[in-house]
GROMACS .gro file of C-alpha atoms in nm:
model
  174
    1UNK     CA    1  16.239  14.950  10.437
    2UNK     CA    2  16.118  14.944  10.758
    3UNK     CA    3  15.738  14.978  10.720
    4UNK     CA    4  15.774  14.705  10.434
    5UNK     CA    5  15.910  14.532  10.720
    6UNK     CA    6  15.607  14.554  10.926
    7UNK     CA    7  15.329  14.506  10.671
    8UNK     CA    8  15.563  14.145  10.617
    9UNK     CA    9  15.523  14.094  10.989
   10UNK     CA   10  15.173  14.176  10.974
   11UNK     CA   11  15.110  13.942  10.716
   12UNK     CA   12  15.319  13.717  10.850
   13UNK     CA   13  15.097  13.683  11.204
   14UNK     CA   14  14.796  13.705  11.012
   15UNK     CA   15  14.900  13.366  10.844
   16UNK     CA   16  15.021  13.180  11.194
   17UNK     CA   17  14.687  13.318  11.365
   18UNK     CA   18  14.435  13.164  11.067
   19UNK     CA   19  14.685  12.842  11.067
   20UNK     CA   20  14.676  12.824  11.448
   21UNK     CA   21  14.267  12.876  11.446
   22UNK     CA   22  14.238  12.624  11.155
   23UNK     CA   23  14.436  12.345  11.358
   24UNK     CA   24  14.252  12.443  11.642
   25UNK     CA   25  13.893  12.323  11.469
   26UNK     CA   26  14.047  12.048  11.284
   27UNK     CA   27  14.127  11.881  11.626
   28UNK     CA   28  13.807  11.968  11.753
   29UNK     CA   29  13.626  11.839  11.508
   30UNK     CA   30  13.846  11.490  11.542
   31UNK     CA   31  13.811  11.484  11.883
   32UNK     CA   32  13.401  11.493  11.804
   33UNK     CA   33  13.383  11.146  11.686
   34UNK     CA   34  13.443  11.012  12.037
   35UNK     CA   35  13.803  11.101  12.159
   36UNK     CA   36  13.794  11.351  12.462
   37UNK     CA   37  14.099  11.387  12.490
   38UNK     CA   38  14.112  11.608  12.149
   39UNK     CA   39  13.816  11.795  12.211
   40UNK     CA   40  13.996  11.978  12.487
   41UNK     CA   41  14.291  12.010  12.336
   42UNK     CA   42  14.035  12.232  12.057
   43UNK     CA   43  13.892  12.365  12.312
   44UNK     CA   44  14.230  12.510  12.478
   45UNK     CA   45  14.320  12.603  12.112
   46UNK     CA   46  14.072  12.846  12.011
   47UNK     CA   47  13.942  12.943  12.366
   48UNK     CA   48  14.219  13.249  12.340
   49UNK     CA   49  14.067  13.334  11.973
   50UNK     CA   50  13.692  13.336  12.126
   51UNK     CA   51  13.826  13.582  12.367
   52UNK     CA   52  14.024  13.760  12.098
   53UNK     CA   53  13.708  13.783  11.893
   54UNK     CA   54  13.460  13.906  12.192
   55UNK     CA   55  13.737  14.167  12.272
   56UNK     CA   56  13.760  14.292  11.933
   57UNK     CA   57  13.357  14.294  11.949
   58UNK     CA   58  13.325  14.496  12.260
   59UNK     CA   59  13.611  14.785  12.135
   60UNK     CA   60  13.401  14.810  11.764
   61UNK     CA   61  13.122  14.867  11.977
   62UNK     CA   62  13.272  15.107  12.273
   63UNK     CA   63  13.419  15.297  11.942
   64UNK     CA   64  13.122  15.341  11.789
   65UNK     CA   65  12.940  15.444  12.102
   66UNK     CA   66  13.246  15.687  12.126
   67UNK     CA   67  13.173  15.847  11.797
   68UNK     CA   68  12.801  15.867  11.856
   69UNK     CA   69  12.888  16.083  12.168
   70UNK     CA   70  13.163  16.323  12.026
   71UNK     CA   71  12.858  16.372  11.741
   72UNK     CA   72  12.610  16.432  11.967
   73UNK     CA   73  12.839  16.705  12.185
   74UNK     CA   74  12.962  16.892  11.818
   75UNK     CA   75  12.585  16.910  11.772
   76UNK     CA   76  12.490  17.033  12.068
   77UNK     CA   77  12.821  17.255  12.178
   78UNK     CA   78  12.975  17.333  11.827
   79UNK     CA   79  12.927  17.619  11.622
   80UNK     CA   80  12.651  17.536  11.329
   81UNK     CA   81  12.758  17.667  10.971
   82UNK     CA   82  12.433  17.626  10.752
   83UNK     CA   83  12.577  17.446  10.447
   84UNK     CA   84  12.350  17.482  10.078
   85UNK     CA   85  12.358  17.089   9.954
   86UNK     CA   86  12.145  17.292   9.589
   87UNK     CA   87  12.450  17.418   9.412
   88UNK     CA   88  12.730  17.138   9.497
   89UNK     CA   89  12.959  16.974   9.267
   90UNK     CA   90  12.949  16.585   9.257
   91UNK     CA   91  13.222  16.402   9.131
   92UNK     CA   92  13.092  16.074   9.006
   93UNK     CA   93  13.186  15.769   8.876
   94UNK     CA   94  13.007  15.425   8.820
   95UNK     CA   95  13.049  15.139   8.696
   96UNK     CA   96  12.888  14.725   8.695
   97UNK     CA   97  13.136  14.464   8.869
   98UNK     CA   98  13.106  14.125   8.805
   99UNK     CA   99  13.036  13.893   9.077
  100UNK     CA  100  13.094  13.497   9.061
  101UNK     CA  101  12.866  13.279   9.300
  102UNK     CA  102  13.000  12.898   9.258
  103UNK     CA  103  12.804  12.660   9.403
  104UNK     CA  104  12.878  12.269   9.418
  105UNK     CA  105  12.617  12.225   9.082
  106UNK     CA  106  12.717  12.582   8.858
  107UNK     CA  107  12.865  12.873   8.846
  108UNK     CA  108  12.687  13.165   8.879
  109UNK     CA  109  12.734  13.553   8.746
  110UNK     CA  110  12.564  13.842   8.815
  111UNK     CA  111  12.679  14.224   8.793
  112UNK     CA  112  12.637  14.481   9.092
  113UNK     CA  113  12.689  14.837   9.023
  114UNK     CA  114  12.911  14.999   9.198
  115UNK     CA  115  12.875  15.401   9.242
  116UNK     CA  116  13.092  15.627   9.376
  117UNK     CA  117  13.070  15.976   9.405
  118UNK     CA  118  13.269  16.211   9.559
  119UNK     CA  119  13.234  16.512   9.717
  120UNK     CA  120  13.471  16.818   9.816
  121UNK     CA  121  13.345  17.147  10.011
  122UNK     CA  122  13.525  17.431  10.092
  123UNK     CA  123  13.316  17.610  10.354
  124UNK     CA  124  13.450  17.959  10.452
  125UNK     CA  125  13.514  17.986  10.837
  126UNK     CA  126  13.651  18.230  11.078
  127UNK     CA  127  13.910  18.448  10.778
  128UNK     CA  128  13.996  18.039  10.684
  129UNK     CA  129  13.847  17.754  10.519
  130UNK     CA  130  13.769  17.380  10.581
  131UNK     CA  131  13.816  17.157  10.348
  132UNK     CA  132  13.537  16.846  10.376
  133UNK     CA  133  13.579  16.580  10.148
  134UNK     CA  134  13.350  16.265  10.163
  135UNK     CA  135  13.258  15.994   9.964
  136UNK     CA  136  12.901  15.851   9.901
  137UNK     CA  137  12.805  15.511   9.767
  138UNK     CA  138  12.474  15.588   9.635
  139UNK     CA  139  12.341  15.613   9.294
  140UNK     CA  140  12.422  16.013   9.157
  141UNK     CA  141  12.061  16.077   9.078
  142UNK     CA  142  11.937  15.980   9.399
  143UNK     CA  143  12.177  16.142   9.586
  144UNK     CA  144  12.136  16.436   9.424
  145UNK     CA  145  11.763  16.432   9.436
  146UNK     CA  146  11.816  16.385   9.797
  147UNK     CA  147  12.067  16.778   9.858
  148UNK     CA  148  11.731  16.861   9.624
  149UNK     CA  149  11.490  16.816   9.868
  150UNK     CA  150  11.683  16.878  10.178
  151UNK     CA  151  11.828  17.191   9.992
  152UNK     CA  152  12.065  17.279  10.340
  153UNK     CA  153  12.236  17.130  10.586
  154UNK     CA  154  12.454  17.187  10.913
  155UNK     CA  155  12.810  17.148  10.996
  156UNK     CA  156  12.926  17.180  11.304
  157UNK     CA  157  13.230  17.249  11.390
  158UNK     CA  158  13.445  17.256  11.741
  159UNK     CA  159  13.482  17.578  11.887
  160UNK     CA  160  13.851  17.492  12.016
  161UNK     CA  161  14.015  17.300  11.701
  162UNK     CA  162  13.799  17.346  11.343
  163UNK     CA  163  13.966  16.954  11.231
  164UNK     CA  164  13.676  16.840  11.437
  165UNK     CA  165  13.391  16.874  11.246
  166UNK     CA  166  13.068  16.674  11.136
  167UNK     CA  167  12.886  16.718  10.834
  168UNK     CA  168  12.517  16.638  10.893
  169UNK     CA  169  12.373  16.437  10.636
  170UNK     CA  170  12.208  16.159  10.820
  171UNK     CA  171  11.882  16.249  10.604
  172UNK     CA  172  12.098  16.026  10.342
  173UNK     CA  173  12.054  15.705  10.565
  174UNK     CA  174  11.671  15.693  10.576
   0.00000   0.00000   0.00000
């Protein structure tokens, strides 16, 4: 009852905020055809969402540069398990989704396909295991002509907790 609770609150916000930042323009863009007075009252209006949004902006990006770091120090502090990418099971499925472009003249329909394939390793460590489960949205024959080629890999793991772990397969993003 009381997460349902939330996730209404949540939504509830969510609606005010895009209310509040739709006012805001729709004043602003009154005040354009010659009335000061309600382009500054815009202005005040969606001032505190443009510094809502840059926030957001700069915490995305200090997270990412967060997660680039803790990558680089696994890779250069962890322990390296070499990981065979030849003999892995792939767990695929894919399938065409249509998409609707309308336009002011016609409507529009095209199909994307959609693949996803997932994959689950259980890499023997230390007397234990890890369990690494990811998913890949790339077509299965490419992906695994791809572990073909590359034939190995490296995981590297933490040396004080084995949760923190990184799977290298940035060959994938080239």
């Amino acid at each position: 009852m009381n997460i349902n609770f939330k996730e209404n609150l949540k939504g509830l916000f969510k609606y005010i905020f895009l209310g509040i930042l739709l006012l805001g323009v729709l004043i602003f863009r009154v005040g354009l055809d010659g009335n000061l007075m309600f382009v500054g009252i815009g202005i005040i209006i969606l001032l505190p969402f443009g510094i809502w949004l840059f926030i957001q902006n700069s915490k995305d990006k200090k997270a990412i540069e967060n997660n680039k770091e803790e990558i680089q120090k696994l890779k250069k502090y962890g322990e390296k398990i070499i990981v065979n990418l030849e003999n892995i099971p792939i767990k695929s499925n894919s399938w065409k989704e249509e998409v609707r472009h309308t336009s002011q003249y016609e409507d529009e329909v095209s199909s994307v396909n959609i693949n996803y394939n997932l994959i689950e390793l259980e890499i023997p460590y230390k007397g234990d295991s890890i369990r690494y489960s990811l998913h890949i949205d790339m077509d299965t024959t490419i992906l695994k002509m791809h572990f073909a080629i590359k034939r190995e890999t490296t995981l590297y793991i933490d040396l004080k907790d084995k949760n923190k772990n990184y799977l290298d397969l940035e060959f994938l993003e080239r």
